Tab-separated table of C-alpha atoms and ligand atoms in Angstrom:
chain	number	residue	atom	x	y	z
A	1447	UNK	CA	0.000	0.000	0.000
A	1448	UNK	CA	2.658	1.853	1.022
A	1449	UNK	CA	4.734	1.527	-2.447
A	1450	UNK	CA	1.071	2.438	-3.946
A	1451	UNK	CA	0.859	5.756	-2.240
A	1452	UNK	CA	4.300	6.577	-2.965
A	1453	UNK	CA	3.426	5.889	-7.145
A	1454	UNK	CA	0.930	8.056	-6.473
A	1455	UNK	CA	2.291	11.067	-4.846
A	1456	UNK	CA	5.301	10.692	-7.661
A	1457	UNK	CA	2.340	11.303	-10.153
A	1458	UNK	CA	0.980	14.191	-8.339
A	1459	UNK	CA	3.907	15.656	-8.125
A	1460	UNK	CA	5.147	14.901	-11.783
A	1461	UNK	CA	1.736	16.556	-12.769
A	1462	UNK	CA	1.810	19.231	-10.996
A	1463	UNK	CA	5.730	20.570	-12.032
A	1464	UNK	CA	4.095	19.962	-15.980
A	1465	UNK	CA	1.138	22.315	-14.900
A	1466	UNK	CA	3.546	24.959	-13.549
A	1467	UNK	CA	5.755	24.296	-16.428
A	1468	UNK	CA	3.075	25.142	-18.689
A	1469	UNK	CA	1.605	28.216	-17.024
A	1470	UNK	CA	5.138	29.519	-16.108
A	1471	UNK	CA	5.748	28.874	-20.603
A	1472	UNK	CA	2.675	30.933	-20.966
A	1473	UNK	CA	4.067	33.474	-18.389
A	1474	UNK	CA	6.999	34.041	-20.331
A	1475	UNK	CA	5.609	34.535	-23.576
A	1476	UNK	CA	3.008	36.622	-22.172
A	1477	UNK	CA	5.673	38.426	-20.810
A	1478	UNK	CA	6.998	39.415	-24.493
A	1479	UNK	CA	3.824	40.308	-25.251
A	1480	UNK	CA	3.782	42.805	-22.842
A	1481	UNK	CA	7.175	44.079	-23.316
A	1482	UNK	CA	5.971	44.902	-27.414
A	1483	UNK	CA	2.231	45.679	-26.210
A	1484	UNK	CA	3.290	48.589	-23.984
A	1485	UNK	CA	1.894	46.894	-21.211
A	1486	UNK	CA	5.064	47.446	-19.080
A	1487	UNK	CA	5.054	50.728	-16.814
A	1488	UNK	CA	7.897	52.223	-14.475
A	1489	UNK	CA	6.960	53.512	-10.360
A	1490	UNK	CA	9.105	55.677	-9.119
A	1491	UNK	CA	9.338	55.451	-5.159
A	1492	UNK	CA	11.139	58.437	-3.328
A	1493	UNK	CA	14.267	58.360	-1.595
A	1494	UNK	CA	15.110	60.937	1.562
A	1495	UNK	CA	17.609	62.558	3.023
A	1496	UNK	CA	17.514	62.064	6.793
A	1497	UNK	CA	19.759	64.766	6.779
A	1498	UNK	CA	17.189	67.696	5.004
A	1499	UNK	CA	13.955	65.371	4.639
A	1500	UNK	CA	14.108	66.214	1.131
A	1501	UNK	CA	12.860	64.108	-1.732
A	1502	UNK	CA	16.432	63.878	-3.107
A	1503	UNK	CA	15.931	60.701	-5.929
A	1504	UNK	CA	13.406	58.225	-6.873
A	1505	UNK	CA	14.099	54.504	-7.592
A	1506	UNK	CA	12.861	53.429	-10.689
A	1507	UNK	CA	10.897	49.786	-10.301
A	1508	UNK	CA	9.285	47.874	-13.475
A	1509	UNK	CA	5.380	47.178	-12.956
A	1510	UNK	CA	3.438	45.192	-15.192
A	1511	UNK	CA	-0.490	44.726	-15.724
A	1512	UNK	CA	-1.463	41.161	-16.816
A	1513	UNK	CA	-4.593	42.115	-19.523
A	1514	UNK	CA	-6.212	39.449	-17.796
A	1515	UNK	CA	-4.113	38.277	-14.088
A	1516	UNK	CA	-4.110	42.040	-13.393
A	1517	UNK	CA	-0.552	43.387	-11.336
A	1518	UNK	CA	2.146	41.209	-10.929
A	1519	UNK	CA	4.950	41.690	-9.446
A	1520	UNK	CA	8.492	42.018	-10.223
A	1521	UNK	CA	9.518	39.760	-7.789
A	1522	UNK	CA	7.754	36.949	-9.370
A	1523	UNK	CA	8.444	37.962	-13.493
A	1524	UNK	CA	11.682	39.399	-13.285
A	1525	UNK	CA	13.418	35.807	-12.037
A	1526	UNK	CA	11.757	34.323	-15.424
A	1527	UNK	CA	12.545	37.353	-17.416
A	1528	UNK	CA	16.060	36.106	-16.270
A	1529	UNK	CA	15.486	32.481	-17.144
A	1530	UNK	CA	14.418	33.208	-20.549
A	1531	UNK	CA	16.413	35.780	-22.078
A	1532	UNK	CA	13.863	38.523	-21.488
A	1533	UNK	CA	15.903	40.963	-18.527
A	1534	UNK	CA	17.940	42.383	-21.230
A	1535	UNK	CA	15.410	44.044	-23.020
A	1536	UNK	CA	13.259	44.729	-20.071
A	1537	UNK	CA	16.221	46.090	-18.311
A	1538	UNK	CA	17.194	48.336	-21.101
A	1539	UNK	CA	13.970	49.646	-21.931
A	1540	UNK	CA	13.065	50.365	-17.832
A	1541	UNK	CA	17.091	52.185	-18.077
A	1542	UNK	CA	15.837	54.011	-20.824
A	1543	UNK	CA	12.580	55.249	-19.382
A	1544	UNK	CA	13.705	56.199	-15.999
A	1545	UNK	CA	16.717	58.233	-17.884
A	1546	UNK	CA	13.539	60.250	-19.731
A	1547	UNK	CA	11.781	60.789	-17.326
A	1548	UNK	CA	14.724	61.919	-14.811
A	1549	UNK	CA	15.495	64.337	-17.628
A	1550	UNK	CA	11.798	66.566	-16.782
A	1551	UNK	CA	13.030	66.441	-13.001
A	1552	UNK	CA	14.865	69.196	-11.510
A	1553	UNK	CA	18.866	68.906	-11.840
A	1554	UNK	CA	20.194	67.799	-8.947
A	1555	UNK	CA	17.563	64.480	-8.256
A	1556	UNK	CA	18.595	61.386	-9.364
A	1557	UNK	CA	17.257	58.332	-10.276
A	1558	UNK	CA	18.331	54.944	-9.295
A	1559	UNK	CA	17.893	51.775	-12.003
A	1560	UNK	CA	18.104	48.124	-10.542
A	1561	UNK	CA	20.090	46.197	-12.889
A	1562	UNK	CA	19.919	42.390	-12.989
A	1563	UNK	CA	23.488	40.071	-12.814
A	1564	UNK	CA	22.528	38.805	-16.043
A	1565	UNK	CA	22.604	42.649	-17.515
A	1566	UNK	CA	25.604	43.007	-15.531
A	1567	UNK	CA	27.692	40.347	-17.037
A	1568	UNK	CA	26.899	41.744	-20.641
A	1569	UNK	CA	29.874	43.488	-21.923
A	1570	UNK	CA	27.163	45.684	-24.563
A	1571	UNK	CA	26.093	47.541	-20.864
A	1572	UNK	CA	28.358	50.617	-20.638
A	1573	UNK	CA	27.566	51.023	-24.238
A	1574	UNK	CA	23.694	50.320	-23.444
A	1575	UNK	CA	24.245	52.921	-20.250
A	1576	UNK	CA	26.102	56.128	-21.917
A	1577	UNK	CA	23.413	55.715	-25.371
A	1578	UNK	CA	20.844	55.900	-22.423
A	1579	UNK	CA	22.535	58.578	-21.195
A	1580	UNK	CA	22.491	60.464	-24.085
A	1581	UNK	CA	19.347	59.889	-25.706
A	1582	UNK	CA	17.618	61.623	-22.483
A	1583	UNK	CA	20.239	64.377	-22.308
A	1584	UNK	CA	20.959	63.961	-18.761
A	1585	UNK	CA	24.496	63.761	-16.665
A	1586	UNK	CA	25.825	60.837	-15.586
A	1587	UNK	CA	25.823	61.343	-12.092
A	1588	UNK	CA	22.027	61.592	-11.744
A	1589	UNK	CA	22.172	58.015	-12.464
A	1590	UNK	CA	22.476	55.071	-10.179
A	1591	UNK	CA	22.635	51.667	-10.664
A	1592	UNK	CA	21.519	48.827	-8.300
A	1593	UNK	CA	23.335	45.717	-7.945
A	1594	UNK	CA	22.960	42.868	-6.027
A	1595	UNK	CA	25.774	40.480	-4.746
A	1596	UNK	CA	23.933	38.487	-7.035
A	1597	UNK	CA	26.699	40.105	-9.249
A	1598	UNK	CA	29.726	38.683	-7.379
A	1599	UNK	CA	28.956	34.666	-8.313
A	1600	UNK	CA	30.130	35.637	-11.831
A	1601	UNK	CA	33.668	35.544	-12.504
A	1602	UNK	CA	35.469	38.370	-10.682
A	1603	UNK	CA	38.143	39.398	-12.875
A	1604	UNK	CA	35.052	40.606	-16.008
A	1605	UNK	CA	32.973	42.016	-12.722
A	1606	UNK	CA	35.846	44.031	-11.827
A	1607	UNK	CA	36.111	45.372	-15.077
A	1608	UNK	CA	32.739	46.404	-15.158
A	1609	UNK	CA	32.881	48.108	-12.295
A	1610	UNK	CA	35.748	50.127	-13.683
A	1611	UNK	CA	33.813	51.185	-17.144
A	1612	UNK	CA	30.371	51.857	-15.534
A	1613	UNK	CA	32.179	54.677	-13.122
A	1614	UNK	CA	34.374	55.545	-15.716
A	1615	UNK	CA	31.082	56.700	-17.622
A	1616	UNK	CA	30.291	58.233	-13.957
A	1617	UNK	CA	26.684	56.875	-13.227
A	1618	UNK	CA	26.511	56.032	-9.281
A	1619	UNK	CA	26.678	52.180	-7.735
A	1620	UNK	CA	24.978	51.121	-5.201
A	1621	UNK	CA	24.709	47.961	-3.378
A	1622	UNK	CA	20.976	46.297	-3.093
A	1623	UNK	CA	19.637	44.163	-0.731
A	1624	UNK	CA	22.738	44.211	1.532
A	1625	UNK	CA	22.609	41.651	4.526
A	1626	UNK	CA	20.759	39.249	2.300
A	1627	UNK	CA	21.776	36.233	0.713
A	1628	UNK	CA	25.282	35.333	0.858
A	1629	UNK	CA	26.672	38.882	2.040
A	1630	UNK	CA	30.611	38.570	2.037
A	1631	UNK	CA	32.577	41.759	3.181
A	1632	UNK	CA	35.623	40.765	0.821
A	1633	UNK	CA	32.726	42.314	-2.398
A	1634	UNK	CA	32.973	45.882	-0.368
A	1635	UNK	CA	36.780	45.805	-0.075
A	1636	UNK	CA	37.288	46.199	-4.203
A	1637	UNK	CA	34.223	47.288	-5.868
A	1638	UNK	CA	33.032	50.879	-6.075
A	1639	UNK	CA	29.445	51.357	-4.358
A	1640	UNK	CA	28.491	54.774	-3.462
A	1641	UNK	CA	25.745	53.326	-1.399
A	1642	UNK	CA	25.095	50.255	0.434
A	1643	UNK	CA	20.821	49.974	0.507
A	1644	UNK	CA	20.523	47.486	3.964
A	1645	UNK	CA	17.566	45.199	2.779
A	1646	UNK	CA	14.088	45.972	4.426
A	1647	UNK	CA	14.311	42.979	6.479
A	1648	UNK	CA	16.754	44.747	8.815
A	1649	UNK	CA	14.506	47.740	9.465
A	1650	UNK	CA	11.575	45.411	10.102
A	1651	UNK	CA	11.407	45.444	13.884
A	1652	UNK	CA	14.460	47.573	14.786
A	1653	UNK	CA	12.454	49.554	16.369
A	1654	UNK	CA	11.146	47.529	19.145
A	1655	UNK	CA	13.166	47.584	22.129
A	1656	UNK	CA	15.765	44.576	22.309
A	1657	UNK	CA	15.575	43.720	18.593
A	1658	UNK	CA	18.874	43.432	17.383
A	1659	UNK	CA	18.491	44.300	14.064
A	1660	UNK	CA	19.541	47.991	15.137
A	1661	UNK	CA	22.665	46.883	16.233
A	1662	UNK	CA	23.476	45.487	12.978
A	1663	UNK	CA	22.570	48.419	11.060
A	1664	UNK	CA	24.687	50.487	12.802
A	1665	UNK	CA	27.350	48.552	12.077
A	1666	UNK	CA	26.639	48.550	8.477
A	1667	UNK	CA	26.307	52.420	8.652
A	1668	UNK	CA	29.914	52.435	10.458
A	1669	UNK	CA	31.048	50.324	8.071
A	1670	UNK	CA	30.051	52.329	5.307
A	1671	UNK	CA	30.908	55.633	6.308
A	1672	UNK	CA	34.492	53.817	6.910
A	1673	UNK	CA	34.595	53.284	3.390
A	1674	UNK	CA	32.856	56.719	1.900
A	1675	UNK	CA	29.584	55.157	0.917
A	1676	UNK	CA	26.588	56.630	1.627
A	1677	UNK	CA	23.417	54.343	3.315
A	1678	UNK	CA	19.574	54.060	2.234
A	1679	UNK	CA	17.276	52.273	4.692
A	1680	UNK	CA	14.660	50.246	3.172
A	1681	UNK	CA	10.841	49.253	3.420
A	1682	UNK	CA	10.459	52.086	6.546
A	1683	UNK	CA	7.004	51.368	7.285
A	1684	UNK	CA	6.419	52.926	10.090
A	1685	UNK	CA	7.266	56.745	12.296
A	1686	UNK	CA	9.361	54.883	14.975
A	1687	UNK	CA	11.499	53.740	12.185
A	1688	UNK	CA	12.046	56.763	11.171
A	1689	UNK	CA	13.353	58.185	14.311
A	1690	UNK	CA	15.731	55.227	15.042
A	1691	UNK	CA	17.248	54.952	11.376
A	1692	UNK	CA	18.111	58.621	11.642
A	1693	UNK	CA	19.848	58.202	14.952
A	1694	UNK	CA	21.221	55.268	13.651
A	1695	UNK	CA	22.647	57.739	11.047
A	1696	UNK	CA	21.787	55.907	7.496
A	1697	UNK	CA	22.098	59.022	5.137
A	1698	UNK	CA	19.065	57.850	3.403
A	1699	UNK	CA	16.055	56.365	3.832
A	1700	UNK	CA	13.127	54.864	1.234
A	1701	UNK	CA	9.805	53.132	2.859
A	1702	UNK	CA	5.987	53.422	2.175
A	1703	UNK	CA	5.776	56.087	5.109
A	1704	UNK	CA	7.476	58.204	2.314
A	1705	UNK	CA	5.411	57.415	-0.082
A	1706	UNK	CA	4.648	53.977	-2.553
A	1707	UNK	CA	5.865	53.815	-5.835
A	1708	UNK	CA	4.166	56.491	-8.099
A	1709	UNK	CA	4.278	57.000	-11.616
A	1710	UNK	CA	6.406	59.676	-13.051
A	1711	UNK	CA	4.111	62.369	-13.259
A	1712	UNK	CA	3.286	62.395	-9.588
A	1713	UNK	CA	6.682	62.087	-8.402
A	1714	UNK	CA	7.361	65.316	-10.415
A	1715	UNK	CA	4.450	66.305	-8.534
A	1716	UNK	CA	5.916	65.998	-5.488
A	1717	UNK	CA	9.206	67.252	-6.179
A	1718	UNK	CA	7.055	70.482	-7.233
A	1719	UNK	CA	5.628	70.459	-3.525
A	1720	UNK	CA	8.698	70.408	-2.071
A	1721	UNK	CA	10.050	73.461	-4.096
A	1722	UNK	CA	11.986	71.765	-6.574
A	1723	UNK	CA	15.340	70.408	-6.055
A	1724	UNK	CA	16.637	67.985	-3.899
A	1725	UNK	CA	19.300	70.671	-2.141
A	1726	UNK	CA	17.671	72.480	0.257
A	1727	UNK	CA	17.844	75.617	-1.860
A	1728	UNK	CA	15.158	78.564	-1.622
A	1729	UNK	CA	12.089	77.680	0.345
A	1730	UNK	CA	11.318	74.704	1.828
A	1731	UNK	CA	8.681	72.905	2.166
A	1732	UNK	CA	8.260	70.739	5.382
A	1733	UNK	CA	7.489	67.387	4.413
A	1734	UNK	CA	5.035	65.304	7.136
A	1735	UNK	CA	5.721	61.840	6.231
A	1736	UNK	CA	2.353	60.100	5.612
B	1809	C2E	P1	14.341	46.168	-4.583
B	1809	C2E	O1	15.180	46.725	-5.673
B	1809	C2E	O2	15.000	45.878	-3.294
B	1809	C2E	O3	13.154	47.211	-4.406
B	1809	C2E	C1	12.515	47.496	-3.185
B	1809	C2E	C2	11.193	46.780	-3.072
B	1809	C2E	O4	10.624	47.055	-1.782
B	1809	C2E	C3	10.137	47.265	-4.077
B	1809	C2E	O5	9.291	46.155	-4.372
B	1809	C2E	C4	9.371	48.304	-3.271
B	1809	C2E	O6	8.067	48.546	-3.777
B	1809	C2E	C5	9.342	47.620	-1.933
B	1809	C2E	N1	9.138	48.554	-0.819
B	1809	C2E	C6	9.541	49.845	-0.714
B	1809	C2E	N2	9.181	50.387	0.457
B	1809	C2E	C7	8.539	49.413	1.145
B	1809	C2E	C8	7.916	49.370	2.452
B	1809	C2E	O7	7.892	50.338	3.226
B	1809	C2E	N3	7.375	48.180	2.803
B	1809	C2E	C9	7.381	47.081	1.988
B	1809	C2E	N4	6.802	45.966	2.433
B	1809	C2E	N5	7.948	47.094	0.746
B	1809	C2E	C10	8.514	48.250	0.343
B	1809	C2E	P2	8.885	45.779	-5.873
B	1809	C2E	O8	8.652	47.013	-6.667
B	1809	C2E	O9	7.806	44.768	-5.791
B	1809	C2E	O10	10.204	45.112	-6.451
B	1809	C2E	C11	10.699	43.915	-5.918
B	1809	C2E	C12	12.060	43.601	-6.480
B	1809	C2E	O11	11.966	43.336	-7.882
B	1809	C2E	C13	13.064	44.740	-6.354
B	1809	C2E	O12	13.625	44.805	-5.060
B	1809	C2E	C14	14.063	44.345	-7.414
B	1809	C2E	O13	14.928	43.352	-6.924
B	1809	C2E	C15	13.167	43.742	-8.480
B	1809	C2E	N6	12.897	44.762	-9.502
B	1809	C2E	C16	11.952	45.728	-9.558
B	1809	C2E	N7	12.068	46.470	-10.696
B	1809	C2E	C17	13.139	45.961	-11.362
B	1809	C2E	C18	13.783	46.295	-12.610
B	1809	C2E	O14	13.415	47.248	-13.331
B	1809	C2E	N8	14.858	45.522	-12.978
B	1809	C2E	C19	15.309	44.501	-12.187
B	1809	C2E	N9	16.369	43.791	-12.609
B	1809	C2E	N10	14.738	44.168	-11.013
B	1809	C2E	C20	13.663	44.894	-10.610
B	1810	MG	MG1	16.524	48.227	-5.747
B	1811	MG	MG1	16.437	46.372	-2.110
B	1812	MG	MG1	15.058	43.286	-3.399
């Protein structure tokens, strides 16, 4: 009976990998679809100095309406877009869209791009970033890339040398997700970052007394003002978060109680509220975080 049962889960199982096969096949092709049907979008969520409170960039993040699932997120299409060939085109055209639509902001806010490991190893990417550049009319240094240590399983010596090109162009670097995954300090000692973004799950619960999650941010924040890189918290959710990661003394910070991702229009919106630029020049606008 035993042996019996065991057939059978094997067949349950073997039919349900072909089923998610099959929908994750339509996924992907969908997914061109949607990349030549316009049916691709980019949010822009704003990042803050904890310094001024400004708006002082946005980061750009791909969204995508399913004509029939509805929203889905990144999380779950951008890992096939990588399976399947698709990141390079998505990730050029989101590149090229953020760079636009940076270009109608005012001068000194940036935007930040995430860039995928498979976009990374691509030797055609500093080419792909300065005709980006260019096409919007916009400096290099209102750019940012995200990277994720994702980037370091390739072979180091063609990393390295990608490192070297993109800030020879002079577009920013900054390290996503850090404390996740396999987090080695050895990838801080030789590559570039401006910025080292500590992942969300940090900031979840640093607040509450005893958690030590605020212990290890400030030791990240050390760390990086050690080395000359700046510091965005993510995914602050809440006001209590946003007193501790300023005492903390992250330089930046990025969380819903900022504001979601929005597209481009309103963030120009909002840099509008807050009297233009991200330096706290002329006026200023006091910002109540939502
Ligand atoms: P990420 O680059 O770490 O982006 C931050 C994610 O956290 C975004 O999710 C953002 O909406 C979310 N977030 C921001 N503030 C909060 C908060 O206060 N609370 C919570 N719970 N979440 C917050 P999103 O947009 O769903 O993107 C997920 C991931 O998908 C991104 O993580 C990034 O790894 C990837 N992704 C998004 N757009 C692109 C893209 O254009 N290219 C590539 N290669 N990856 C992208
Ligand atoms: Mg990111
Ligand atoms: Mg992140
Ligand atoms: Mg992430």
């Amino acid at each position: 009976a035993a042996k019996a049962d065991g057939r059978g889960l094997h067949r349950f199982y073997h039919q349900d990998m072909l089923i998610g096969a099959q929908s994750r096949k339509q996924l992907e092709d969908d997914l061109r679809t949607a990349l030549a049907q316009n049916q691709l979008h980019v949010a822009y969520q704003p990042v803050v100095s904890t310094k001024t409170t400004r708006i002082v960039g946005f980061e750009a993040l791909v969204r995508w309406t399913h004509p029939e699932r509805g929203a889905i997120s990144p999380a779950e299409f951008i890992p096939i877009a990588e399976d399947c060939g698709l990141i390079e085109s998505i990730g050029e055209w989101v590149l090229r869209t953020a760079c636009h639509d940076v270009a109608h902001w005012p001068g000194d806010v940036r935007v930040a791009v995430n860039v995928s490991p498979i976009q990374f190893a691509n030797p055609a990417l500093p080419t792909i970033v300065t005709s980006a550049l260019a096409g919007a009319g916009i400096a290099a240094g209102r750019l940012e890339l995200e990277i994720t240590e994702g980037v370091f399983l390739n072979e180091s010596s063609s990393s390295e040398q990608m490192f070297r090109k993109l800030k020879a162009i002079g577009v920013r670097l900054a390290l996503d997700d850090f404390g996740t995954g396999y987090s080695s300090l050895g990838y801080l000692k030789n590559a570039p970052f401006d910025k080292i973004k500590i992942d969300q799950s940090f900031v979840r619960g640093a607040a509450v007394p005893g958690n030590r999650n605020a212990a290890i941010i400030k030791a990240i924040v050390m760390l990086a003002e050690t080395l000359g890189m700046e510091t965005t918290a993510e995914g602050l959710e809440v006001q209590d978060e946003i007193e501790l990661i300023r005492e903390l003394g992250c330089s930046h910070v990025q969380g819903y109680v900022y504001g979601k991702p929005m597209p481009a229009a309103e963030a120009l919106a909002q840099l509008e509220a807050q009297g233009g630029a991200a330096s706290a020049s002329g006026f200023k606008v006091s910002r109540s975080p939502r």
